[in-house]
Each structure stands twice: as C-alpha cells, then as structure tokens.
Coordinates of N, CA and C in Angstrom, one line a residue:
M1 N -117.0 82.2 133.4 CA -115.5 82.3 133.2 C -115.2 82.7 131.8
Q2 N -116.0 82.3 130.8 CA -115.7 82.6 129.4 C -115.9 84.2 129.3
W3 N -116.9 84.7 130.0 CA -117.2 86.1 129.9 C -116.0 86.9 130.4
I4 N -115.4 86.4 131.6 CA -114.3 87.1 132.2 C -113.1 87.1 131.2
S5 N -112.9 85.9 130.6 CA -111.8 85.8 129.7 C -111.9 86.7 128.5
D6 N -113.2 86.8 128.0 CA -113.4 87.7 126.8 C -113.2 89.1 127.2
H7 N -113.5 89.5 128.4 CA -113.4 90.9 128.8 C -112.2 91.2 129.7
A8 N -111.2 90.3 129.7 CA -110.1 90.5 130.6 C -109.3 91.8 130.4
P9 N -109.1 92.3 129.1 CA -108.4 93.6 129.0 C -109.1 94.7 129.6
A10 N -110.5 94.7 129.4 CA -111.2 95.8 130.0 C -111.3 95.8 131.5
I11 N -111.4 94.5 132.0 CA -111.4 94.4 133.5 C -110.0 94.8 134.1
N12 N -109.0 94.4 133.4 CA -107.6 94.8 133.9 C -107.4 96.3 133.9
A13 N -108.0 96.9 132.8 CA -107.9 98.4 132.7 C -108.6 99.1 133.9
I14 N -109.9 98.6 134.1 CA -110.7 99.2 135.2 C -110.0 99.0 136.5
A15 N -109.5 97.7 136.8 CA -108.8 97.5 138.0 C -107.6 98.4 138.2
G16 N -106.9 98.6 137.1 CA -105.7 99.5 137.2 C -106.1 100.9 137.6
V17 N -107.2 101.4 137.0 CA -107.7 102.7 137.3 C -108.1 102.8 138.7
L18 N -108.8 101.8 139.2 CA -109.3 101.8 140.6 C -108.1 101.8 141.6
T19 N -107.1 101.0 141.2 CA -105.9 100.9 142.1 C -105.2 102.2 142.1
L20 N -105.1 102.9 141.0 CA -104.5 104.3 140.9 C -105.2 105.2 141.8
F21 N -106.6 105.2 141.8 CA -107.4 106.1 142.7 C -107.1 105.8 144.1
V22 N -107.0 104.5 144.5 CA -106.7 104.1 145.9 C -105.4 104.7 146.3
W23 N -104.3 104.5 145.5 CA -103.0 105.1 145.8 C -103.0 106.6 145.9
L24 N -103.8 107.2 145.0 CA -103.9 108.7 145.1 C -104.6 109.1 146.4
F25 N -105.6 108.3 146.8 CA -106.3 108.6 148.0 C -105.4 108.6 149.2
Y26 N -104.6 107.5 149.3 CA -103.7 107.3 150.4 C -102.5 108.3 150.4
A27 N -102.1 108.7 149.2 CA -101.1 109.7 149.0 C -101.6 111.1 149.5
Q28 N -102.9 111.4 149.3 CA -103.5 112.6 149.7 C -103.6 112.6 151.3
L29 N -103.9 111.5 151.8 CA -104.0 111.4 153.3 C -102.6 111.6 153.9
L30 N -101.6 111.0 153.3 CA -100.2 111.2 153.9 C -99.8 112.6 153.7
Y31 N -100.1 113.2 152.6 CA -99.7 114.6 152.4 C -100.4 115.6 153.4
N32 N -101.7 115.3 153.6 CA -102.5 116.1 154.5 C -101.9 116.0 155.9
G33 N -101.6 114.8 156.3 CA -100.9 114.5 157.6 C -99.6 115.3 157.7
Y34 N -98.8 115.3 156.7 CA -97.5 116.0 156.7 C -97.8 117.5 156.8
I35 N -98.7 118.0 156.1 CA -99.0 119.5 156.1 C -99.5 119.8 157.5
R36 N -100.4 119.0 158.1 CA -100.8 119.3 159.5 C -99.7 119.3 160.5
Q37 N -98.8 118.4 160.3 CA -97.6 118.3 161.2 C -96.7 119.5 161.1
R38 N -96.6 120.1 159.9 CA -95.7 121.2 159.6 C -96.4 122.5 160.0
R39 N -97.6 122.5 160.3 CA -98.3 123.8 160.7 C -97.9 124.3 162.0
A40 N -97.7 125.6 162.1 CA -97.5 126.2 163.4 C -98.9 126.3 164.2
R41 N -98.8 125.9 165.4 CA -100.1 125.8 166.2 C -99.9 126.4 167.6
L42 N -100.3 127.6 167.8 CA -100.2 128.3 169.1 C -101.6 128.4 169.7
I43 N -101.7 128.2 171.0 CA -103.0 128.4 171.7 C -102.8 129.5 172.8
I44 N -103.7 130.4 172.7 CA -103.8 131.5 173.7 C -105.0 131.3 174.6
N45 N -104.7 131.2 175.9 CA -105.8 130.8 176.8 C -105.6 131.5 178.2
R46 N -106.6 131.4 179.0 CA -106.5 131.8 180.4 C -106.3 130.6 181.3
G47 N -105.7 130.9 182.4 CA -105.4 129.8 183.4 C -105.6 130.3 184.8
Q48 N -105.8 129.3 185.7 CA -106.0 129.6 187.1 C -107.1 130.6 187.4
G49 N -108.2 130.4 186.8 CA -109.4 131.2 187.0 C -110.0 131.7 185.7
K50 N -111.1 132.4 185.8 CA -111.8 133.0 184.7 C -112.1 134.5 184.9
D51 N -111.4 135.1 185.9 CA -111.6 136.5 186.1 C -110.4 137.2 185.6
I52 N -110.4 138.5 185.9 CA -109.3 139.4 185.4 C -107.9 139.1 186.0
D53 N -107.9 138.3 187.1 CA -106.7 138.0 187.8 C -106.2 136.6 187.3
S54 N -106.8 136.0 186.3 CA -106.3 134.7 185.8 C -105.1 135.0 184.9
L55 N -104.3 134.0 184.7 CA -103.1 134.1 183.9 C -103.4 134.0 182.4
C56 N -102.6 134.7 181.6 CA -102.7 134.6 180.2 C -101.6 133.7 179.7
L57 N -102.0 132.5 179.1 CA -101.1 131.5 178.8 C -100.9 131.4 177.2
I58 N -99.7 131.1 176.8 CA -99.4 130.9 175.4 C -98.7 129.5 175.3
S59 N -99.4 128.6 174.6 CA -98.8 127.2 174.5 C -98.5 126.9 173.0
N60 N -97.4 126.2 172.8 CA -96.9 125.8 171.5 C -97.3 124.3 171.3
M61 N -98.3 124.1 170.5 CA -98.7 122.7 170.1 C -98.2 122.3 168.8
S62 N -97.2 123.0 168.2 CA -96.6 122.6 167.0 C -95.7 121.4 167.1
A63 N -95.4 120.8 166.0 CA -94.5 119.6 166.1 C -93.0 120.0 166.4
E64 N -92.7 121.3 166.1 CA -91.3 121.8 166.4 C -91.4 123.0 167.3
A65 N -90.2 123.5 167.7 CA -90.1 124.7 168.5 C -90.5 125.9 167.6
I66 N -90.9 126.9 168.2 CA -91.3 128.2 167.5 C -90.6 129.3 168.2
F67 N -90.2 130.3 167.4 CA -89.5 131.5 168.0 C -90.5 132.6 168.2
I68 N -90.7 133.1 169.4 CA -91.6 134.2 169.7 C -90.9 135.5 169.4
Q69 N -91.5 136.3 168.5 CA -90.9 137.6 168.2 C -91.6 138.7 168.9
H70 N -92.9 138.8 168.9 CA -93.7 139.8 169.5 C -94.9 139.3 170.2
I71 N -95.3 139.9 171.3 CA -96.6 139.6 171.9 C -97.3 140.9 172.1
V72 N -98.4 141.1 171.5 CA -99.0 142.4 171.4 C -100.4 142.3 172.1
V73 N -100.7 143.3 173.0 CA -102.0 143.4 173.6 C -102.7 144.6 173.0
R74 N -104.0 144.3 172.6 CA -104.9 145.3 172.0 C -106.1 145.4 172.9
I75 N -106.4 146.5 173.4 CA -107.6 146.7 174.2 C -108.6 147.5 173.5
E76 N -109.8 147.0 173.3 CA -110.9 147.7 172.7 C -111.6 148.6 173.7
T77 N -111.7 149.8 173.4 CA -112.3 150.7 174.3 C -113.6 151.4 173.7
S78 N -114.2 152.3 174.5 CA -115.4 153.0 174.0 C -114.9 154.1 173.0
Q79 N -113.6 154.3 172.9 CA -113.0 155.3 171.9 C -112.0 154.5 171.0
E80 N -110.8 155.0 171.0 CA -109.8 154.3 170.1 C -109.2 153.1 170.7
P81 N -108.8 152.1 170.0 CA -108.2 150.9 170.6 C -106.8 151.3 171.0
L82 N -106.3 150.5 172.0 CA -104.9 150.8 172.6 C -104.1 149.5 172.3
L83 N -102.9 149.7 171.8 CA -102.0 148.6 171.5 C -100.6 148.8 172.2
L84 N -100.1 147.7 172.6 CA -98.8 147.7 173.3 C -98.1 146.4 173.1
D85 N -96.8 146.4 172.7 CA -95.9 145.2 172.6 C -95.4 144.9 174.0
V86 N -95.8 143.8 174.6 CA -95.5 143.4 175.9 C -94.4 142.3 176.0
S87 N -93.7 142.2 174.9 CA -92.6 141.1 174.8 C -91.6 141.3 175.9
D88 N -91.2 142.6 176.1 CA -90.2 142.9 177.1 C -90.8 143.4 178.3
Y89 N -90.2 143.2 179.5 CA -90.8 143.6 180.7 C -89.7 143.8 181.8
Q90 N -90.1 144.5 182.9 CA -89.2 144.7 184.0 C -89.7 143.9 185.2
Q91 N -88.7 143.4 186.0 CA -89.0 142.6 187.2 C -88.0 142.9 188.2
S92 N -88.5 143.0 189.5 CA -87.6 143.3 190.6 C -87.0 142.0 191.1
N93 N -85.7 141.9 191.4 CA -85.1 140.7 192.0 C -85.2 140.8 193.5
D94 N -84.5 139.8 194.1 CA -84.6 139.7 195.6 C -83.8 140.9 196.2
D95 N -82.9 141.5 195.5 CA -82.2 142.6 196.1 C -82.9 144.0 195.8
G96 N -84.0 143.9 195.2 CA -84.8 145.1 195.0 C -84.4 145.8 193.7
Q97 N -83.5 145.2 192.9 CA -83.0 145.9 191.7 C -83.9 145.4 190.6
T98 N -84.0 146.3 189.6 CA -84.9 146.1 188.4 C -84.1 145.3 187.4
E99 N -84.7 144.2 186.9 CA -84.1 143.5 185.8 C -85.0 143.5 184.6
Y100 N -84.3 143.6 183.4 CA -85.1 143.7 182.2 C -85.1 142.3 181.6
R101 N -86.3 141.8 181.3 CA -86.4 140.4 180.8 C -87.3 140.5 179.5
S102 N -87.4 139.3 178.9 CA -88.1 139.3 177.6 C -88.8 137.9 177.4
H103 N -89.9 138.0 176.8 CA -90.6 136.7 176.4 C -90.2 136.3 175.0
Q104 N -89.3 137.1 174.4 CA -88.8 136.7 173.0 C -87.9 135.5 173.2
G105 N -87.9 134.6 172.2 CA -87.1 133.5 172.2 C -87.8 132.2 171.8
P106 N -87.1 131.1 171.7 CA -87.7 129.8 171.3 C -88.7 129.3 172.4
L107 N -89.8 128.7 171.9 CA -90.7 128.0 172.8 C -90.8 126.6 172.3
S108 N -90.4 125.6 173.1 CA -90.3 124.2 172.6 C -91.7 123.7 172.3
S109 N -91.7 122.6 171.5 CA -92.9 121.9 171.2 C -93.6 121.3 172.5
G110 N -94.8 121.6 172.7 CA -95.5 121.2 173.9 C -95.2 122.1 175.1
G111 N -94.4 123.2 174.9 CA -94.1 124.1 176.0 C -95.1 125.2 176.1
Y112 N -95.1 126.0 177.2 CA -96.0 127.1 177.3 C -95.3 128.2 178.2
L113 N -95.8 129.4 178.1 CA -95.3 130.5 179.0 C -96.5 131.3 179.4
H114 N -96.4 131.9 180.5 CA -97.5 132.9 180.9 C -96.9 134.2 181.0
I115 N -97.6 135.2 180.5 CA -97.1 136.6 180.4 C -97.7 137.5 181.4
G116 N -98.2 136.9 182.5 CA -98.8 137.7 183.6 C -100.3 137.5 183.6
T117 N -100.9 138.2 184.5 CA -102.4 138.2 184.6 C -103.0 139.2 183.6
F118 N -104.2 139.0 183.3 CA -104.9 140.0 182.4 C -105.0 141.3 183.1
Q119 N -105.1 141.3 184.4 CA -105.1 142.6 185.1 C -103.7 143.3 184.9
A120 N -102.6 142.6 185.1 CA -101.3 143.2 184.9 C -101.1 143.7 183.5
L121 N -101.6 143.0 182.5 CA -101.5 143.4 181.1 C -102.3 144.7 180.9
I122 N -103.5 144.8 181.4 CA -104.3 146.0 181.3 C -103.6 147.2 182.0
E123 N -103.0 146.9 183.1 CA -102.2 148.0 183.8 C -101.0 148.5 183.0
R124 N -100.3 147.6 182.3 CA -99.2 148.0 181.5 C -99.7 148.9 180.3
V125 N -100.8 148.5 179.7 CA -101.3 149.3 178.6 C -101.7 150.6 179.1
A126 N -102.4 150.7 180.2 CA -102.9 151.9 180.7 C -101.8 152.8 181.1
E127 N -100.7 152.3 181.7 CA -99.5 153.1 182.0 C -98.9 153.7 180.8
A128 N -98.8 152.9 179.7 CA -98.2 153.4 178.5 C -98.9 154.5 177.9
Y129 N -100.3 154.6 178.1 CA -101.1 155.6 177.5 C -101.5 156.7 178.6
D130 N -100.9 156.6 179.7 CA -101.1 157.6 180.8 C -102.6 157.6 181.2
I131 N -103.2 156.4 181.3 CA -104.6 156.3 181.8 C -104.6 155.9 183.2
Q132 N -105.3 156.6 184.0 CA -105.4 156.3 185.4 C -106.5 155.2 185.6
L133 N -106.2 154.2 186.5 CA -107.1 153.1 186.7 C -107.6 153.1 188.2
D134 N -108.8 152.7 188.3 CA -109.4 152.4 189.6 C -109.7 150.9 189.6
G135 N -108.7 150.1 190.0 CA -108.7 148.6 189.9 C -108.5 148.3 188.4
H136 N -109.5 147.8 187.7 CA -109.4 147.5 186.3 C -110.1 148.5 185.4
R137 N -110.7 149.5 186.1 CA -111.6 150.4 185.3 C -110.8 151.8 185.1
P138 N -110.9 152.4 184.0 CA -110.3 153.7 183.8 C -111.1 154.7 184.6
T139 N -110.4 155.7 185.1 CA -111.1 156.7 185.9 C -111.6 157.8 185.0
A140 N -111.1 157.9 183.7 CA -111.6 158.9 182.8 C -112.9 158.4 182.1
E141 N -113.5 159.2 181.2 CA -114.7 158.8 180.5 C -114.3 157.8 179.4
L142 N -113.9 156.6 179.8 CA -113.5 155.6 178.9 C -113.9 154.2 179.5
T143 N -114.2 153.3 178.6 CA -114.6 152.0 179.0 C -113.8 150.9 178.3
F144 N -113.3 150.0 179.0 CA -112.6 148.8 178.4 C -113.6 147.8 178.1
K145 N -113.6 147.3 176.8 CA -114.7 146.4 176.4 C -114.1 145.0 176.2
A146 N -112.9 144.9 175.6 CA -112.3 143.6 175.2 C -110.8 143.7 175.2
I147 N -110.2 142.6 175.3 CA -108.7 142.5 175.2 C -108.3 141.4 174.2
E148 N -107.5 141.7 173.3 CA -107.0 140.8 172.3 C -105.5 140.6 172.4
L149 N -105.1 139.3 172.4 CA -103.7 138.9 172.5 C -103.3 138.5 171.1
R150 N -102.1 139.1 170.6 CA -101.6 138.7 169.3 C -100.2 138.2 169.5
V151 N -99.8 137.1 168.8 CA -98.5 136.6 168.9 C -97.9 136.5 167.5
I152 N -96.7 137.1 167.3 CA -96.0 137.0 166.0 C -94.8 136.1 166.2
A153 N -94.6 135.1 165.4 CA -93.5 134.1 165.6 C -93.0 133.7 164.3
I154 N -91.8 133.0 164.4 CA -91.2 132.3 163.2 C -91.2 130.8 163.5
Y155 N -91.7 130.0 162.6 CA -91.8 128.6 162.8 C -90.8 127.9 161.9
G156 N -90.0 127.0 162.5 CA -89.0 126.2 161.7 C -88.1 127.0 160.8
S157 N -87.9 126.5 159.6 CA -87.0 127.2 158.7 C -87.7 128.2 157.8
E158 N -89.0 128.5 158.1 CA -89.7 129.5 157.3 C -89.2 130.9 157.5
D159 N -89.2 131.7 156.4 CA -88.7 133.1 156.5 C -89.8 134.0 156.9
R160 N -91.0 133.7 156.5 CA -92.1 134.6 156.8 C -92.7 134.3 158.2
P161 N -93.1 135.4 158.9 CA -93.7 135.2 160.2 C -95.1 134.6 160.1
V162 N -95.5 133.9 161.2 CA -96.9 133.4 161.3 C -97.4 134.2 162.6
G163 N -98.7 134.1 162.7 CA -99.4 134.8 163.8 C -100.5 134.0 164.4
A164 N -100.9 134.5 165.6 CA -102.0 133.9 166.3 C -102.7 135.0 167.1
R165 N -104.0 134.9 167.2 CA -104.7 135.9 168.1 C -105.9 135.3 168.7
R166 N -106.3 135.9 169.8 CA -107.5 135.5 170.4 C -108.1 136.7 171.2
R167 N -109.4 136.8 171.1 CA -110.0 138.0 171.8 C -110.8 137.5 173.0
F168 N -110.8 138.3 174.1 CA -111.5 138.0 175.3 C -112.4 139.2 175.6
L169 N -113.6 138.9 176.0 CA -114.5 140.0 176.4 C -114.3 140.3 177.9
L170 N -114.4 141.6 178.2 CA -114.3 142.0 179.6 C -115.7 142.2 180.1
D171 N -116.2 141.3 180.9 CA -117.6 141.3 181.4 C -117.5 141.9 182.9
D172 N -117.8 143.2 183.0 CA -117.7 143.9 184.2 C -119.1 144.0 184.8
D173 N -119.4 143.4 186.0 CA -120.7 143.4 186.6 C -120.8 144.5 187.6
G174 N -119.8 145.4 187.6 CA -119.9 146.5 188.6 C -119.0 146.2 189.8
D175 N -118.8 144.9 190.1 CA -118.0 144.5 191.2 C -116.7 143.8 190.8
A176 N -116.9 142.7 190.1 CA -115.8 141.9 189.6 C -115.8 141.9 188.0
C177 N -114.7 141.5 187.4 CA -114.6 141.5 186.0 C -114.2 140.1 185.5
S178 N -115.0 139.4 184.7 CA -114.7 138.1 184.2 C -114.1 138.2 182.8
I179 N -113.3 137.2 182.4 CA -112.7 137.2 181.1 C -113.3 136.0 180.3
T180 N -114.0 136.4 179.2 CA -114.8 135.4 178.5 C -114.2 135.3 177.0
P181 N -113.7 134.2 176.6 CA -113.2 134.1 175.2 C -114.3 134.4 174.2
A182 N -114.0 135.3 173.2 CA -115.0 135.6 172.2 C -115.0 134.5 171.1
Q183 N -114.0 133.7 171.0 CA -113.9 132.6 170.0 C -113.7 131.3 170.7
I184 N -114.1 130.2 170.1 CA -113.9 128.9 170.7 C -112.4 128.6 170.8
D185 N -111.7 129.0 169.8 CA -110.3 128.6 169.7 C -109.4 129.8 169.2
T186 N -108.1 129.6 169.3 CA -107.2 130.7 168.9 C -107.2 130.7 167.4
Q187 N -107.2 131.9 166.8 CA -107.2 132.0 165.3 C -105.7 131.9 164.9
R188 N -105.5 130.9 164.0 CA -104.1 130.8 163.4 C -104.0 131.6 162.1
L189 N -102.9 132.3 162.0 CA -102.7 133.2 160.8 C -101.5 132.7 160.1
A190 N -101.7 131.9 159.1 CA -100.5 131.3 158.4 C -100.7 131.3 156.9
S191 N -101.9 131.6 156.4 CA -102.0 131.7 154.9 C -101.3 132.9 154.4
R192 N -101.2 133.0 153.0 CA -100.5 134.2 152.4 C -101.2 135.5 152.8
R193 N -102.5 135.5 152.8 CA -103.2 136.7 153.1 C -103.0 137.0 154.6
D194 N -103.1 136.0 155.5 CA -102.9 136.2 156.9 C -101.5 136.7 157.2
R195 N -100.5 136.2 156.5 CA -99.1 136.6 156.8 C -98.9 138.1 156.4
R196 N -99.6 138.5 155.4 CA -99.5 140.0 155.0 C -100.1 140.8 156.2
L197 N -101.1 140.3 156.8 CA -101.7 141.0 158.0 C -100.7 141.0 159.1
V198 N -100.0 139.9 159.3 CA -99.0 139.8 160.4 C -97.8 140.8 160.1
K199 N -97.4 140.9 158.9 CA -96.3 141.8 158.5 C -96.8 143.2 158.8
Q200 N -98.1 143.5 158.5 CA -98.6 144.9 158.8 C -98.6 145.1 160.3
W201 N -98.9 144.1 161.1 CA -98.7 144.3 162.6 C -97.3 144.7 163.0
M202 N -96.3 144.0 162.3 CA -94.9 144.3 162.6 C -94.6 145.7 162.2
R203 N -95.0 146.1 161.1 CA -94.7 147.5 160.7 C -95.4 148.5 161.6
N204 N -96.5 148.2 162.2 CA -97.2 149.1 163.1 C -96.4 149.2 164.4
L205 N -95.6 148.2 164.7 CA -94.8 148.3 166.0 C -93.5 149.0 165.8
E206 N -93.1 149.3 164.6 CA -91.8 150.0 164.4 C -91.9 151.5 164.8

C-alpha cells in the first residue's frame, strides 16, 4: 500500500493514458462502422440459373437509396471489345405498341432490378454493332469471351458518381454456354482514383 501511495501520480498518469487509448479504440470502431454504413454497395449477380439464359441482377445493399445513371455492357471478344449503354430499352405492350423504358432512377436500399437475361444483353450489343448471331455465337470470325457489367450511380448527397463492375466468363462447350463469375464479388469503385475511372466511363458514353 505504501508503494502505491508513493507512486500514485505515476499510476494515475499511466491509467489516464490507458483510458485515452481505450476511448480512441472505441471511437475508431464507431467511425469505421459509420464509414461502412455510408458506403455505396451494389451487387451484380446472375439469377435463375447459371447459363446464358439466366437473369442479370443488380442489388442495392447500401444503407440508403442509390440513383442508377448508366448500366453499361462490355463484351470481350477475340478482337476489339464492344460497349453499349443498356440503361434505356424498348418493350412491346399488350396492344403491340413499342414503349420506351429506362432502368435509370432511384433503387431503394435492399431493392434490386433485373436488366434481362445475359442472352438478351448479348443480342442488344450485337445488334448495335451489326453483328449477326447464331444463338449466342457470332456468325463472323469473332468469338465472345467474357461479358462485364458496369453500373454508374449517385449515392446519397454525394456529387461525384460511384461505380460497380463484375466480369463473367462465357464458357461455351459447343452446345450450351454457361456464365461463370470471374471474381468472387462485385468490385466497388468509390475511391478517388476509382471515381476518376468512373468519370472516364461517362465521358466515353457521350
């Protein structure tokens, strides 16, 4: 007890420093949790199958709604890559009339949308580039190797766009074609460097 009394100032100083470190640790945990909650989180995946007729799904796992600006399909070929903005599309109604619709707009937290099958997306890109198809295969001396989906969006009150992308391999066995994700998860593009890339995507669409 005498030793504690003699060294009380030093013990109190050490205890104060340790308490400060504990508070800083908890403050860092709270800050990291806040940052994670504020991050835009989009997931691009396939649904209702694993082949070329499966749906392409875009889910918003962010804490808030996100505004979809552009959805871009990029097909890797044996030659040059093919890109197309598929945000807007045409659809026939019950009367046989063509309606113009868009995937642009807000997507609520926990919500999702499907932009058609991978086969339909490939057909849209091929039509835009005047490429004839035999099923999912080009009839010309061209091979489709992979398809990448890119999403450009605005999250919350942020002024700069964020992006997400995921690449799928086209595994053609000569009969059917399967869709295999090239990455485990969707790549989120939200850092300063990534946002410059997203802005470049937008300029390429102009």
